Amino acid sequence: MKTIEERAKEYAPDPFLAALERKAYIAGATEQKAIDIEKAKTAFSKACGWLSTYPWYNEVFENFIKNIEE
């Protein structure tokens, strides 16, 4: 999987506009990633809320969040 910065370079290869387009792309993608992470956290919590009674749940949830934040 490519990072936001790697995709930005592919998205805006033109040297004249690249800096401006890349900054805009990175800002938008970073904001969208934060929104997606919050939605995933909410969905995971709702779908698996009853699982929080099990000791292994917190580790699974933390690993899930860690993986989507990378």
PDB file of C-alpha atoms in Angstrom:
ATOM      1  CA  MET A   1       0.000   0.000   0.000  1.00  0.00           C
ATOM      2  CA  LYS A   2       1.308   3.443  -0.911  1.00  0.00           C
ATOM      3  CA  THR A   3       1.531   6.339   1.506  1.00  0.00           C
ATOM      4  CA  ILE A   4      -0.404   9.553   0.980  1.00  0.00           C
ATOM      5  CA  GLU A   5       2.832  11.271  -0.045  1.00  0.00           C
ATOM      6  CA  GLU A   6       3.644   8.588  -2.639  1.00  0.00           C
ATOM      7  CA  ARG A   7       0.180   8.879  -4.165  1.00  0.00           C
ATOM      8  CA  ALA A   8       0.486  12.664  -4.195  1.00  0.00           C
ATOM      9  CA  LYS A   9       3.658  12.434  -6.308  1.00  0.00           C
ATOM     10  CA  GLU A  10       1.848  10.218  -8.806  1.00  0.00           C
ATOM     11  CA  TYR A  11      -1.212  12.459  -8.792  1.00  0.00           C
ATOM     12  CA  ALA A  12       0.719  15.665  -9.459  1.00  0.00           C
ATOM     13  CA  PRO A  13       3.811  14.872 -11.548  1.00  0.00           C
ATOM     14  CA  ASP A  14       3.901  18.290 -13.285  1.00  0.00           C
ATOM     15  CA  PRO A  15       6.874  20.177 -11.743  1.00  0.00           C
ATOM     16  CA  PHE A  16       5.203  23.591 -12.126  1.00  0.00           C
ATOM     17  CA  LEU A  17       2.020  22.710 -10.260  1.00  0.00           C
ATOM     18  CA  ALA A  18       3.326  19.774  -8.294  1.00  0.00           C
ATOM     19  CA  ALA A  19       4.093  21.556  -5.019  1.00  0.00           C
ATOM     20  CA  LEU A  20       0.675  23.199  -4.762  1.00  0.00           C
ATOM     21  CA  GLU A  21      -1.263  20.167  -5.966  1.00  0.00           C
ATOM     22  CA  ARG A  22       0.647  17.811  -3.692  1.00  0.00           C
ATOM     23  CA  LYS A  23       0.027  19.982  -0.636  1.00  0.00           C
ATOM     24  CA  ALA A  24      -3.677  20.112  -1.441  1.00  0.00           C
ATOM     25  CA  TYR A  25      -3.842  16.376  -2.117  1.00  0.00           C
ATOM     26  CA  ILE A  26      -1.966  15.522   1.081  1.00  0.00           C
ATOM     27  CA  ALA A  27      -4.159  17.832   3.158  1.00  0.00           C
ATOM     28  CA  GLY A  28      -7.364  16.363   1.733  1.00  0.00           C
ATOM     29  CA  ALA A  29      -6.190  12.766   1.971  1.00  0.00           C
ATOM     30  CA  THR A  30      -4.977  13.245   5.549  1.00  0.00           C
ATOM     31  CA  GLU A  31      -8.313  14.755   6.557  1.00  0.00           C
ATOM     32  CA  GLN A  32     -10.226  11.949   4.831  1.00  0.00           C
ATOM     33  CA  LYS A  33      -8.054   9.342   6.543  1.00  0.00           C
ATOM     34  CA  ALA A  34      -8.895  10.825   9.949  1.00  0.00           C
ATOM     35  CA  ILE A  35     -12.600  10.764   9.078  1.00  0.00           C
ATOM     36  CA  ASP A  36     -12.358   7.153   7.896  1.00  0.00           C
ATOM     37  CA  ILE A  37     -10.540   6.099  11.071  1.00  0.00           C
ATOM     38  CA  GLU A  38     -13.223   7.651  13.270  1.00  0.00           C
ATOM     39  CA  LYS A  39     -15.969   5.989  11.233  1.00  0.00           C
ATOM     40  CA  ALA A  40     -14.178   2.632  11.459  1.00  0.00           C
ATOM     41  CA  LYS A  41     -13.767   3.005  15.219  1.00  0.00           C
ATOM     42  CA  THR A  42     -17.467   3.773  15.611  1.00  0.00           C
ATOM     43  CA  ALA A  43     -18.547   0.932  13.351  1.00  0.00           C
ATOM     44  CA  PHE A  44     -16.215  -1.542  15.045  1.00  0.00           C
ATOM     45  CA  SER A  45     -17.439  -0.497  18.479  1.00  0.00           C
ATOM     46  CA  LYS A  46     -21.100  -0.800  17.476  1.00  0.00           C
ATOM     47  CA  ALA A  47     -20.664  -4.111  15.701  1.00  0.00           C
ATOM     48  CA  CYS A  48     -18.513  -5.675  18.390  1.00  0.00           C
ATOM     49  CA  GLY A  49     -19.592  -3.810  21.512  1.00  0.00           C
ATOM     50  CA  TRP A  50     -20.671  -6.934  23.362  1.00  0.00           C
ATOM     51  CA  LEU A  51     -17.242  -8.432  22.736  1.00  0.00           C
ATOM     52  CA  SER A  52     -15.695  -5.850  25.052  1.00  0.00           C
ATOM     53  CA  THR A  53     -16.634  -8.145  27.905  1.00  0.00           C
ATOM     54  CA  TYR A  54     -13.944 -10.575  26.771  1.00  0.00           C
ATOM     55  CA  PRO A  55     -10.331  -9.986  27.894  1.00  0.00           C
ATOM     56  CA  TRP A  56      -8.828 -10.349  24.411  1.00  0.00           C
ATOM     57  CA  TYR A  57     -11.149  -7.733  22.869  1.00  0.00           C
ATOM     58  CA  ASN A  58      -9.094  -4.678  23.808  1.00  0.00           C
ATOM     59  CA  GLU A  59      -5.975  -6.133  22.191  1.00  0.00           C
ATOM     60  CA  VAL A  60      -7.884  -6.951  19.000  1.00  0.00           C
ATOM     61  CA  PHE A  61      -9.446  -3.484  18.913  1.00  0.00           C
ATOM     62  CA  GLU A  62      -6.100  -1.755  19.528  1.00  0.00           C
ATOM     63  CA  ASN A  63      -4.450  -3.796  16.760  1.00  0.00           C
ATOM     64  CA  PHE A  64      -7.316  -2.971  14.406  1.00  0.00           C
ATOM     65  CA  ILE A  65      -6.975   0.761  15.052  1.00  0.00           C
ATOM     66  CA  LYS A  66      -3.189   0.623  14.782  1.00  0.00           C
ATOM     67  CA  ASN A  67      -3.440  -1.085  11.401  1.00  0.00           C
ATOM     68  CA  ILE A  68      -5.867   1.416   9.918  1.00  0.00           C
ATOM     69  CA  GLU A  69      -3.858   4.382  11.221  1.00  0.00           C
ATOM     70  CA  GLU A  70      -0.710   3.253   9.413  1.00  0.00           C
TER      71      GLU A  70
END
